[in-house]
Short mmCIF file of C-alpha atoms in Angstrom, two decimals:
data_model
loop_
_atom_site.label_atom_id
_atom_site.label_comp_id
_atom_site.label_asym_id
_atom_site.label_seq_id
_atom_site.Cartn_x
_atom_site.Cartn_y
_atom_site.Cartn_z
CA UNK P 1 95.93 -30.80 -5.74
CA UNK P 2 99.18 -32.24 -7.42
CA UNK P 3 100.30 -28.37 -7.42
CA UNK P 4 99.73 -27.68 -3.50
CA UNK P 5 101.46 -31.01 -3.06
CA UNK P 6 104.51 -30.42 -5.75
CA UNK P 7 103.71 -33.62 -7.04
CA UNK P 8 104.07 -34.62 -10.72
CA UNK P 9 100.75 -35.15 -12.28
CA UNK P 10 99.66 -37.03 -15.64
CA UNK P 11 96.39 -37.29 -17.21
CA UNK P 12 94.73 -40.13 -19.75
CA UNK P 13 91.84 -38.12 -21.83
CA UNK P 14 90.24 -39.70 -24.75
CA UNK P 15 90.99 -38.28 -28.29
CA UNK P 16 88.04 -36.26 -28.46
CA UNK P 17 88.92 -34.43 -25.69
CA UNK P 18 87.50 -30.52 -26.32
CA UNK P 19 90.18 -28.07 -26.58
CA UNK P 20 88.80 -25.64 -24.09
CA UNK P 21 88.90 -28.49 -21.48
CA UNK P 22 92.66 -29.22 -22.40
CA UNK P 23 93.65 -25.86 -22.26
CA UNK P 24 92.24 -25.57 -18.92
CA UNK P 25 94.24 -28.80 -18.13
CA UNK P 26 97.48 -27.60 -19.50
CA UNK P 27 97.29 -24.41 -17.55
CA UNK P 28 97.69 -26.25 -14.39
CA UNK P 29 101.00 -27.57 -15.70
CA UNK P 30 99.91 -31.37 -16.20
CA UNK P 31 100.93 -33.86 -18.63
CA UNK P 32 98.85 -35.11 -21.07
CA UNK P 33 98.70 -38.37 -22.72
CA UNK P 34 95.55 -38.57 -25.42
CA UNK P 35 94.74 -42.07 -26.43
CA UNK P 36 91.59 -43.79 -28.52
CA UNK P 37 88.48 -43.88 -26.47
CA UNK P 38 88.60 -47.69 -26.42
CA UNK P 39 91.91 -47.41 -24.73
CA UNK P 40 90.85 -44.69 -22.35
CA UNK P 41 87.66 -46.52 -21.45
CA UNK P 42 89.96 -49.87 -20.89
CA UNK P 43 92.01 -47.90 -18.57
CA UNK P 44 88.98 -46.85 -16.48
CA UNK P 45 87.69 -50.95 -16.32
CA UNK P 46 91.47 -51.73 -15.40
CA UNK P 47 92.31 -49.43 -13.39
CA UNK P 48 95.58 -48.85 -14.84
CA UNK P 49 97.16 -48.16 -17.65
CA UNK P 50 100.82 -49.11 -19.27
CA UNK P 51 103.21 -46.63 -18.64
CA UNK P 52 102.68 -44.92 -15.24
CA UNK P 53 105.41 -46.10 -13.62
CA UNK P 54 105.05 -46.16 -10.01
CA UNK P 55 102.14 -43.08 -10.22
CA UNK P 56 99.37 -43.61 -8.21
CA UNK P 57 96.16 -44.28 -10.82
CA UNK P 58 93.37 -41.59 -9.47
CA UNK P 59 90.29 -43.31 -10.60
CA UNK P 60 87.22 -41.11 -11.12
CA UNK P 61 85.43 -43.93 -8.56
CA UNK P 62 87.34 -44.01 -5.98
CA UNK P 63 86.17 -43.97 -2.58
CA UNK P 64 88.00 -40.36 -1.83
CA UNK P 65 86.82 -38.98 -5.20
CA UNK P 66 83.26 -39.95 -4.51
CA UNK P 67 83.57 -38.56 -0.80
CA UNK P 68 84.80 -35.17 -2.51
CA UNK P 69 81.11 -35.31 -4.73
CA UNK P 70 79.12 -36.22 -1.05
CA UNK P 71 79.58 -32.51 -0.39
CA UNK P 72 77.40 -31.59 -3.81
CA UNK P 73 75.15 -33.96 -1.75
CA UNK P 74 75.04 -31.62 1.28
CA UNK P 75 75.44 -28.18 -0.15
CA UNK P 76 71.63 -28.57 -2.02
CA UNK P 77 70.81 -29.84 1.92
CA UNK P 78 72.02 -26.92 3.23
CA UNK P 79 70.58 -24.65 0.85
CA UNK P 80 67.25 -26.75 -0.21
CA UNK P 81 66.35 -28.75 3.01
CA UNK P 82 62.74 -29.44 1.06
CA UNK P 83 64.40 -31.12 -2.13
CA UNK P 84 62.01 -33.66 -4.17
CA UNK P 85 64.22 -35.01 -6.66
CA UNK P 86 68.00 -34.48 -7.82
CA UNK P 87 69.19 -35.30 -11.67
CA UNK P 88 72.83 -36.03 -12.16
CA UNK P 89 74.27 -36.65 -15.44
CA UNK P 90 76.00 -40.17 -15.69
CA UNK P 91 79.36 -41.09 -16.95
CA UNK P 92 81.31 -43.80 -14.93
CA UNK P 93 79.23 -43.17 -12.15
CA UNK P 94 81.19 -41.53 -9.16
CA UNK P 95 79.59 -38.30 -9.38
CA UNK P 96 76.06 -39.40 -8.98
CA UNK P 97 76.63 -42.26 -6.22
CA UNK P 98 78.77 -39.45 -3.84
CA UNK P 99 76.01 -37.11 -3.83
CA UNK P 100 73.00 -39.57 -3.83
CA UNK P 101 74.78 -41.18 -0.73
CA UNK P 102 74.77 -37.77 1.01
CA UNK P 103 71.11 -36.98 0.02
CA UNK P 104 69.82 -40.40 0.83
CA UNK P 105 71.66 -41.00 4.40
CA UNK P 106 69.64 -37.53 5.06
CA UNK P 107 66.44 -38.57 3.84
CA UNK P 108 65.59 -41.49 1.91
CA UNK P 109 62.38 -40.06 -0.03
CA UNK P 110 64.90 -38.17 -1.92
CA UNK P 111 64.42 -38.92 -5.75
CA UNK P 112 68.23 -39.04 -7.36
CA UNK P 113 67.68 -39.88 -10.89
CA UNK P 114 70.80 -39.83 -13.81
CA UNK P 115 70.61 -38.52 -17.26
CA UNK P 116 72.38 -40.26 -19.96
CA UNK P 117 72.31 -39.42 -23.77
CA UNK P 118 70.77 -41.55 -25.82
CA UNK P 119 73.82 -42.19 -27.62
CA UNK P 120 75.26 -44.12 -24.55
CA UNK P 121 72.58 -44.91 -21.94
CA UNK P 122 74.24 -48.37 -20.25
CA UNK P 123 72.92 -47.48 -16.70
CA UNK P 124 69.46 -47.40 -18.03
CA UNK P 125 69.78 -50.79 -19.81
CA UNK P 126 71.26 -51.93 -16.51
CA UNK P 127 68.87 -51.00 -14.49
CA UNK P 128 66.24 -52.10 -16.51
CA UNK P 129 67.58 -55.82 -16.44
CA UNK P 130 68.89 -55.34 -12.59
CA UNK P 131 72.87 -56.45 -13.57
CA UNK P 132 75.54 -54.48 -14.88
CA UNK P 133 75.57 -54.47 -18.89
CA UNK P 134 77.20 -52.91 -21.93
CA UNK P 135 75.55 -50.37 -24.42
CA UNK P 136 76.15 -52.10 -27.94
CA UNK P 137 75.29 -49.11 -30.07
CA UNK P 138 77.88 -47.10 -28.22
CA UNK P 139 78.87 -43.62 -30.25
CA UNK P 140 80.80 -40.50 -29.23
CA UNK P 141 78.53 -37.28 -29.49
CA UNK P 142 79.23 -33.33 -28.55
CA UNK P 143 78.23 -34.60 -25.21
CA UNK P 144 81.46 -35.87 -23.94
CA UNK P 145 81.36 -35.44 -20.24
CA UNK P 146 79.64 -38.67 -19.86
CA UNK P 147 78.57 -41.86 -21.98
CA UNK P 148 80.57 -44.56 -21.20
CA UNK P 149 80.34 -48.01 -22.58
CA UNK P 150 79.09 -50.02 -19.70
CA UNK P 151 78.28 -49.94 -15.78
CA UNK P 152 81.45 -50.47 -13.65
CA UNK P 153 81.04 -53.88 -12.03
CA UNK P 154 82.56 -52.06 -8.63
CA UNK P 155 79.97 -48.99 -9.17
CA UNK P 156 76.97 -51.43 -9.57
CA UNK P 157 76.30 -51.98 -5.86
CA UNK P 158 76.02 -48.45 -5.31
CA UNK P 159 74.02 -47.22 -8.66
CA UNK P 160 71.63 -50.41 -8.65
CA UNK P 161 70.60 -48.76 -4.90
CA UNK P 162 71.12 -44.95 -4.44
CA UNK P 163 69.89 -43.93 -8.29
CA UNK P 164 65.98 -44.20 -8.78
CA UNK P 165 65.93 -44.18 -12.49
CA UNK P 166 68.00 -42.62 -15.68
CA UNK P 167 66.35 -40.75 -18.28
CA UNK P 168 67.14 -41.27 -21.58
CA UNK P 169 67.31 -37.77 -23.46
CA UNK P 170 68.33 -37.31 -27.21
CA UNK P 171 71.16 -35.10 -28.60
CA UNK P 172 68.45 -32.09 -29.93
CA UNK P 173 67.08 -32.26 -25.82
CA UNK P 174 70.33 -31.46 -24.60
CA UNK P 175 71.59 -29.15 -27.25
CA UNK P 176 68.29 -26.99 -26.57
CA UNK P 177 68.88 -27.09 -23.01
CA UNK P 178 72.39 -25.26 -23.30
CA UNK P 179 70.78 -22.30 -25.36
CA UNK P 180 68.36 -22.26 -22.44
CA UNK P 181 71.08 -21.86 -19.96
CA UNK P 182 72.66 -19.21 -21.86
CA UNK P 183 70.16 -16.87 -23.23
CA UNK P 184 67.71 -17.34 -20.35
CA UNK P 185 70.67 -17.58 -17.54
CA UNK P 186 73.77 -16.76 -19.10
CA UNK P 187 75.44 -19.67 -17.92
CA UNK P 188 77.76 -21.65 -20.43
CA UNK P 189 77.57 -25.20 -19.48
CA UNK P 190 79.01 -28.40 -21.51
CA UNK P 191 76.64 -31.21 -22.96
CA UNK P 192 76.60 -33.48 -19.56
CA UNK P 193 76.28 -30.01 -17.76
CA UNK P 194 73.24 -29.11 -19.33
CA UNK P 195 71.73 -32.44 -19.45
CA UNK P 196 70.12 -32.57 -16.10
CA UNK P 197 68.51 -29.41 -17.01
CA UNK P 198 66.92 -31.30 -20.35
CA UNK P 199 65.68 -34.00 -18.11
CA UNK P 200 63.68 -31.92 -15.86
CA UNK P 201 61.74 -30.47 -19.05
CA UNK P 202 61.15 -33.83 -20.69
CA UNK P 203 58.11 -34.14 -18.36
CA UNK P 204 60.04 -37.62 -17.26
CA UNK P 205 60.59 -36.21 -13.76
CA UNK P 206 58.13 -36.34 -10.94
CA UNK P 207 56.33 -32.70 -9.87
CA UNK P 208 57.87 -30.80 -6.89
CA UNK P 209 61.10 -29.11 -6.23
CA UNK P 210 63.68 -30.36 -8.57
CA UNK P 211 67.78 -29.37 -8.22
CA UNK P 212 69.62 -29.77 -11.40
CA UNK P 213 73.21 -30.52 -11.39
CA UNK P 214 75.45 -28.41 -13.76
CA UNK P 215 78.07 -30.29 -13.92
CA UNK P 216 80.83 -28.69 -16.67
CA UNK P 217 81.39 -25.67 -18.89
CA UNK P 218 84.11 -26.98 -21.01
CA UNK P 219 82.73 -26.88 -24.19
CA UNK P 220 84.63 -25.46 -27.64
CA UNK P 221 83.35 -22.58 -28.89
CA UNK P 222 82.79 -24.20 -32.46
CA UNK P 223 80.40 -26.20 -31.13
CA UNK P 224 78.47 -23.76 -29.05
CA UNK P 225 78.22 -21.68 -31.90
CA UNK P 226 76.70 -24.40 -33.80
CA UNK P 227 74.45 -24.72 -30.53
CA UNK P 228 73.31 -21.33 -30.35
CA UNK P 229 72.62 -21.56 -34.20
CA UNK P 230 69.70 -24.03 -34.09
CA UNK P 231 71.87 -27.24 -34.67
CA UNK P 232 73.00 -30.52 -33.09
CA UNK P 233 77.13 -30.30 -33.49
CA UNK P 234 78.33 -33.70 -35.00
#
C-alpha cells in the first residue's frame, strides 16, 4: 500500500522475527527497525513508539485494518453459506474480531472460536474471568504469529462478544498440524497458520462444518525442517 501510494514506510518487528518473513518485508522496500519483544509489545499497548516522527502509527487494531479482515468474514459466506463454526488464531486480536463481525452480523449462530498456544493464551484467561488480563507465564515459541502478553483494553469490547471461546493447544498440536498441511495438502503454513487446523482435531470444537483460517506461511526453513522431522523447534 505504501508502494501504490509512494509513501515512505517503516516497520517495528520483534527480535525474533523469522527471516523468511523479513525477507519478504525487505523486498517491498520497507524499513526495518527490530527491537526486544517487550518493547515491540509496549508499542502495540501505546500505540506509538519513539522515533516516528510525524509517521502515521498503523496499528494492527485499527478500525480500517479490522474492516480489511471483515472480508475473510464474507469470502467463507460466499463460498460456505452453511458454516458451523470458524477458528481464528489469536494475537492482538484484529484479525479474529473483523471477520467474526462479518460472520456474526450475517448470522449469529455462527461459532467463531480463537486458538492460542499454550505458551501465551491471555484471551482464554480473559475470558474465563470476563475482564481483560495478562498471561504471567508469557514465553516466545516457533509460533510467532500470535501470543501476545495480554488482551488490548480497546479490543476487549469486541473479543469479550464476537469470540465464543479460545482453545488452548500445546506446541507438539500445532507442530503436527503443519506436517499435516504439508504432506497431506502441500500447503506450507507458519505456527499461527496452522493452529486453527490443530484446534479442529483436538476434539475441542463442536461437530458440523468447520472453516479453518490459515493465516501465514512465513516460517524459516530451519524450523520446518525440524517440523517435518518429528520435533517441536525451540
Amino acid at each position: 500500500m505504501a508502494n501504490q501510494l509512494n509513501v515512505s514506510c517503516q516497520m517495528l518487528v520483534p527480535d525474533y522475527i523469522p527471516q523468511t518473513k523479513l525477507s519478504r518485508i525487505l523486498e517491498l522496500d520497507v524499513k526495518i527497525k527490530k527491537v526486544p519483544f517487550t518493547q515491540w509489545w509496549d508499542a502495540i499497548l501505546s500505540r506509538t513508539y519513539d522515533g516516528i516522527g510525524q509517521s502515521t502509527f498503523m496499528h494492527p487494531c485499527d478500525y480500517n485494518v479490522m474492516a480489511g479482515h471483515g472480508t475473510i468474514g464474507l469470502e467463507i459466506l460466499e463460498d460456505l453459506p452453511d458454516v458451523d463454526t470458524v477458528i481464528c488464531p489469536y494475537g492482538s486480536g484484529g484479525l479474529i474480531t473483523g471477520v467474526s463481525s462479518a460472520l456474526k452480523h450475517h448470522n449469529k449462530s455462527i461459532k467463531v472460536l480463537a486458538c492460542e498456544p499454550e505458551t501465551a493464551t491471555p484471551l482464554h484467561v480473559s475470558l474465563k474471568a470476563g475482564k481483560p488480563l495478562a498471561f504471567e507465564n508469557h514465553r516466545s515459541s516457533f509460533v510467532d504469529g500470535m501470543g501476545g502478553k495480554n488482551v488490548l483494553e480497546e479490543i476487549w469490547p469486541y473479543v469479550s462478544h464476537l469470540v465464543d471461546s479460545s482453545i488452548v493447544l500445546s506446541l507438539e498440536e500445532i507442530a503436527e498440524a503443519i506436517r499435516i498441511l504439508i504432506n497431506r495438502n502441500s500447503l506450507v503454513t507458519e505456527g499461527a497458520g496452522a493452529a486453527p487446523l490443530a484446534a479442529a482435531l483436538s476434539n475441542k470444537v463442536p461437530n458440523g462444518t468447520i472453516v479453518c483460517v490459515l493465516s501465514g506461511g512465513n516460517i524459516d526453513s530451519n524450523k520446518l525442517v525440524t517440523i517435518l522431522n518429528g520435533q517441536v523447534p525451540t
